Amino acid sequence: MVTEPGGSLHEIGRPASEQLPSGATNGPDDGGIYDIESSDPRQTLVDRTGVSAEDTRQITELMKALGALREAEQHLSAVSRRYMKLNETDMRALHYLVVCSHTNTPATPGAIAQHLRISSASTTKLLDRLERGGHIVRAPHPTDRRALTVSITPETHRAAMETVGRQQSKRFYAAARLTPAEREVVIRFLRDMTDEITLRDEEWAQEGAHAD
């Protein structure tokens, strides 16, 4: 899909009936969304004492870049699910099975449940659904007579690799263009940011967590 010059990532994949006329806006642009001065003008969330205006501007550019990456990933994920006619959990399960097939690792329902962090009952429903769709096959475990193994069918494996997998793998090229020292900085930054936003014992995050 082609967007007009300057068009935002938010417009990509949006139905024509919902797209805004050229020059129109329904709120802050992409830059404003990630501008800390706009989202937290009174420094209620982030104490910016001692942070220069130039540093703040650069951090805003970094947040905008992360936002654009997230938008691109979400769009790719949505298109991938539509192409494969599967939901997000199904796609994650198939990705796991692709990796298992490449590493000659037997995939069991229990291992799939652990990877997806879902219950055994939910895993059974998921596997039943994928099997009906011709995406997986179940067979006796080669060494444990009490267990089953799950494998992705050749047709689904090929479809996933040649479409979704090929597009996702292009991220490797971006990382390869960095120097080793630059990659170390990016790794440290991403791990540090992940640690900062990881939920731990926040009370608000526990509300309704066990509603199902």
Tab-separated table of C-alpha atoms in Angstrom:
chain	number	residue	atom	x	y	z
A	1	MET	CA	0.000	0.000	0.000
A	2	VAL	CA	1.370	3.433	-0.958
A	3	THR	CA	0.871	6.431	1.287
A	4	GLU	CA	1.154	10.092	0.402
A	5	PRO	CA	4.516	11.725	1.158
A	6	GLY	CA	4.630	12.440	4.854
A	7	GLY	CA	1.821	9.979	5.559
A	8	SER	CA	2.054	8.305	8.944
A	9	LEU	CA	2.397	4.637	9.738
A	10	HIS	CA	-0.978	4.868	11.452
A	11	GLU	CA	-2.570	5.159	8.004
A	12	ILE	CA	-0.985	1.939	6.709
A	13	GLY	CA	-3.578	-0.785	6.522
A	14	ARG	CA	-6.415	1.501	7.635
A	15	PRO	CA	-9.620	1.114	5.578
A	16	ALA	CA	-10.112	3.888	3.041
A	17	SER	CA	-13.321	4.963	4.806
A	18	GLU	CA	-11.343	5.638	7.973
A	19	GLN	CA	-8.366	7.420	6.426
A	20	LEU	CA	-8.085	11.136	6.931
A	21	PRO	CA	-8.237	13.597	4.027
A	22	SER	CA	-4.892	15.007	2.947
A	23	GLY	CA	-3.809	17.694	5.407
A	24	ALA	CA	-6.462	16.760	7.954
A	25	THR	CA	-5.709	15.712	11.513
A	26	ASN	CA	-7.632	14.350	14.443
A	27	GLY	CA	-5.015	15.129	17.079
A	28	PRO	CA	-1.267	15.204	17.665
A	29	ASP	CA	0.916	13.889	14.862
A	30	ASP	CA	3.253	10.949	15.385
A	31	GLY	CA	5.966	13.226	16.691
A	32	GLY	CA	3.674	14.771	19.284
A	33	ILE	CA	2.570	11.372	20.569
A	34	TYR	CA	6.117	10.477	21.574
A	35	ASP	CA	7.249	13.966	22.649
A	36	ILE	CA	7.872	13.824	26.402
A	37	GLU	CA	7.228	17.556	26.693
A	38	SER	CA	3.756	17.037	25.216
A	39	SER	CA	2.824	13.860	27.084
A	40	ASP	CA	4.322	14.888	30.439
A	41	PRO	CA	4.630	18.703	30.492
A	42	ARG	CA	4.569	18.965	34.311
A	43	GLN	CA	7.127	16.178	34.773
A	44	THR	CA	4.593	14.092	36.661
A	45	LEU	CA	5.975	10.879	35.160
A	46	VAL	CA	9.612	11.682	34.420
A	47	ASP	CA	11.831	14.052	36.389
A	48	ARG	CA	13.892	15.740	33.712
A	49	THR	CA	15.930	17.919	36.044
A	50	GLY	CA	19.431	18.204	34.642
A	51	VAL	CA	18.454	16.825	31.217
A	52	SER	CA	19.320	19.327	28.507
A	53	ALA	CA	16.898	20.421	25.818
A	54	GLU	CA	19.091	18.751	23.185
A	55	ASP	CA	19.137	15.460	25.104
A	56	THR	CA	15.365	15.634	25.508
A	57	ARG	CA	14.962	16.245	21.778
A	58	GLN	CA	17.189	13.279	20.925
A	59	ILE	CA	15.368	11.001	23.376
A	60	THR	CA	12.098	12.039	21.736
A	61	GLU	CA	13.521	11.069	18.333
A	62	LEU	CA	14.526	7.704	19.775
A	63	MET	CA	11.008	7.149	21.148
A	64	LYS	CA	9.554	8.088	17.766
A	65	ALA	CA	11.825	5.520	16.102
A	66	LEU	CA	10.728	2.844	18.578
A	67	GLY	CA	7.106	3.779	17.948
A	68	ALA	CA	7.560	3.476	14.187
A	69	LEU	CA	9.162	0.046	14.643
A	70	ARG	CA	6.280	-1.068	16.847
A	71	GLU	CA	3.749	0.159	14.273
A	72	ALA	CA	5.557	-1.713	11.478
A	73	GLU	CA	5.686	-4.900	13.565
A	74	GLN	CA	2.003	-4.664	14.453
A	75	HIS	CA	1.057	-4.121	10.805
A	76	LEU	CA	3.212	-7.045	9.673
A	77	SER	CA	1.703	-9.225	12.395
A	78	ALA	CA	-1.846	-8.294	11.389
A	79	VAL	CA	-1.212	-8.946	7.694
A	80	SER	CA	0.545	-12.227	8.522
A	81	ARG	CA	-2.387	-13.451	10.598
A	82	ARG	CA	-4.805	-12.491	7.846
A	83	TYR	CA	-2.717	-14.263	5.208
A	84	MET	CA	-2.380	-17.448	7.275
A	85	LYS	CA	-6.005	-17.165	8.518
A	86	LEU	CA	-4.807	-17.702	12.097
A	87	ASN	CA	-4.816	-15.763	15.343
A	88	GLU	CA	-1.769	-14.474	17.218
A	89	THR	CA	-1.447	-17.486	19.532
A	90	ASP	CA	-1.720	-19.867	16.578
A	91	MET	CA	1.077	-18.001	14.805
A	92	ARG	CA	3.314	-18.123	17.865
A	93	ALA	CA	2.709	-21.863	18.160
A	94	LEU	CA	3.639	-22.412	14.509
A	95	HIS	CA	6.787	-20.307	14.909
A	96	TYR	CA	7.774	-22.504	17.831
A	97	LEU	CA	7.152	-25.631	15.765
A	98	VAL	CA	9.234	-24.262	12.876
A	99	VAL	CA	12.180	-23.744	15.228
A	100	CYS	CA	11.693	-27.217	16.703
A	101	SER	CA	11.760	-28.733	13.221
A	102	HIS	CA	14.982	-26.883	12.357
A	103	THR	CA	16.689	-28.052	15.558
A	104	ASN	CA	15.321	-31.616	15.504
A	105	THR	CA	13.646	-30.985	18.858
A	106	PRO	CA	10.508	-33.027	19.599
A	107	ALA	CA	7.673	-30.625	20.410
A	108	THR	CA	5.203	-31.875	22.995
A	109	PRO	CA	1.883	-30.308	23.985
A	110	GLY	CA	3.396	-29.560	27.388
A	111	ALA	CA	6.354	-27.731	25.871
A	112	ILE	CA	4.011	-25.737	23.639
A	113	ALA	CA	1.846	-24.799	26.628
A	114	GLN	CA	4.918	-23.667	28.544
A	115	HIS	CA	6.205	-21.622	25.605
A	116	LEU	CA	2.848	-19.916	25.049
A	117	ARG	CA	2.107	-19.631	28.787
A	118	ILE	CA	-1.363	-21.076	28.387
A	119	SER	CA	-3.187	-23.893	30.159
A	120	SER	CA	-3.231	-27.522	29.061
A	121	ALA	CA	-6.905	-27.205	28.154
A	122	SER	CA	-6.230	-24.145	25.990
A	123	THR	CA	-3.307	-25.952	24.350
A	124	THR	CA	-5.522	-28.905	23.457
A	125	LYS	CA	-8.075	-26.585	21.850
A	126	LEU	CA	-5.305	-24.797	19.961
A	127	LEU	CA	-3.834	-28.050	18.638
A	128	ASP	CA	-7.254	-29.366	17.665
A	129	ARG	CA	-7.875	-26.162	15.715
A	130	LEU	CA	-4.483	-26.274	13.957
A	131	GLU	CA	-4.896	-29.948	13.139
A	132	ARG	CA	-8.328	-29.359	11.597
A	133	GLY	CA	-6.778	-26.631	9.479
A	134	GLY	CA	-4.086	-28.969	8.198
A	135	HIS	CA	-1.270	-27.031	9.874
A	136	ILE	CA	0.043	-29.690	12.281
A	137	VAL	CA	0.124	-33.431	12.832
A	138	ARG	CA	0.310	-35.304	16.118
A	139	ALA	CA	2.245	-38.548	16.482
A	140	PRO	CA	3.537	-40.854	19.249
A	141	HIS	CA	6.670	-39.623	21.009
A	142	PRO	CA	9.770	-41.537	19.818
A	143	THR	CA	11.001	-42.331	23.354
A	144	ASP	CA	8.060	-41.703	25.703
A	145	ARG	CA	5.040	-43.916	25.046
A	146	ARG	CA	2.883	-41.724	27.301
A	147	ALA	CA	3.519	-38.573	25.286
A	148	LEU	CA	2.738	-37.159	21.860
A	149	THR	CA	4.803	-34.998	19.558
A	150	VAL	CA	3.473	-32.160	17.432
A	151	SER	CA	4.989	-31.133	14.114
A	152	ILE	CA	4.153	-28.535	11.504
A	153	THR	CA	3.030	-29.837	8.117
A	154	PRO	CA	5.369	-29.304	5.144
A	155	GLU	CA	2.799	-27.100	3.390
A	156	THR	CA	2.349	-24.736	6.342
A	157	HIS	CA	6.085	-24.742	7.056
A	158	ARG	CA	6.797	-23.699	3.471
A	159	ALA	CA	4.088	-21.020	3.467
A	160	ALA	CA	5.300	-19.539	6.756
A	161	MET	CA	8.955	-19.508	5.708
A	162	GLU	CA	8.383	-17.976	2.277
A	163	THR	CA	6.094	-15.183	3.463
A	164	VAL	CA	6.033	-14.178	7.126
A	165	GLY	CA	9.405	-15.680	7.965
A	166	ARG	CA	11.177	-14.064	5.018
A	167	GLN	CA	9.808	-10.619	5.902
A	168	GLN	CA	10.601	-10.949	9.605
A	169	SER	CA	14.140	-12.111	8.881
A	170	LYS	CA	14.974	-8.834	7.131
A	171	ARG	CA	15.613	-7.353	10.566
A	172	PHE	CA	18.908	-9.258	10.468
A	173	TYR	CA	20.191	-6.919	7.758
A	174	ALA	CA	19.594	-3.848	9.920
A	175	ALA	CA	21.564	-5.438	12.763
A	176	ALA	CA	24.319	-6.566	10.376
A	177	ARG	CA	24.850	-2.969	9.214
A	178	LEU	CA	25.911	-1.971	12.734
A	179	THR	CA	29.428	-2.350	14.027
A	180	PRO	CA	30.012	-4.814	16.885
A	181	ALA	CA	30.347	-1.895	19.307
A	182	GLU	CA	27.092	-0.356	18.082
A	183	ARG	CA	25.290	-3.679	18.497
A	184	GLU	CA	26.502	-3.912	22.105
A	185	VAL	CA	25.041	-0.469	22.797
A	186	VAL	CA	21.701	-1.438	21.215
A	187	ILE	CA	21.601	-4.737	23.125
A	188	ARG	CA	22.283	-2.975	26.408
A	189	PHE	CA	19.671	-0.318	25.675
A	190	LEU	CA	16.943	-2.791	24.720
A	191	ARG	CA	17.602	-4.990	27.740
A	192	ASP	CA	17.656	-1.964	30.028
A	193	MET	CA	14.382	-0.635	28.601
A	194	THR	CA	12.796	-4.084	28.894
A	195	ASP	CA	13.807	-4.206	32.547
A	196	GLU	CA	12.375	-0.723	33.155
A	197	ILE	CA	8.910	-1.529	31.787
A	198	THR	CA	8.615	-5.123	33.037
A	199	LEU	CA	5.613	-5.492	35.337
A	200	ARG	CA	6.428	-6.861	38.749
A	201	ASP	CA	4.164	-6.213	41.744
A	202	GLU	CA	2.169	-3.227	40.492
A	203	GLU	CA	-1.282	-3.465	42.078
A	204	TRP	CA	-3.087	-1.869	39.134
A	205	ALA	CA	-1.769	-4.600	36.825
A	206	GLN	CA	-3.241	-7.353	39.037
A	207	GLU	CA	-6.828	-6.083	38.846
A	208	GLY	CA	-8.927	-8.463	36.751
A	209	ALA	CA	-5.921	-10.659	35.975
A	210	HIS	CA	-7.812	-13.786	37.040
A	211	ALA	CA	-11.235	-12.715	35.840
A	212	ASP	CA	-11.452	-15.635	33.412
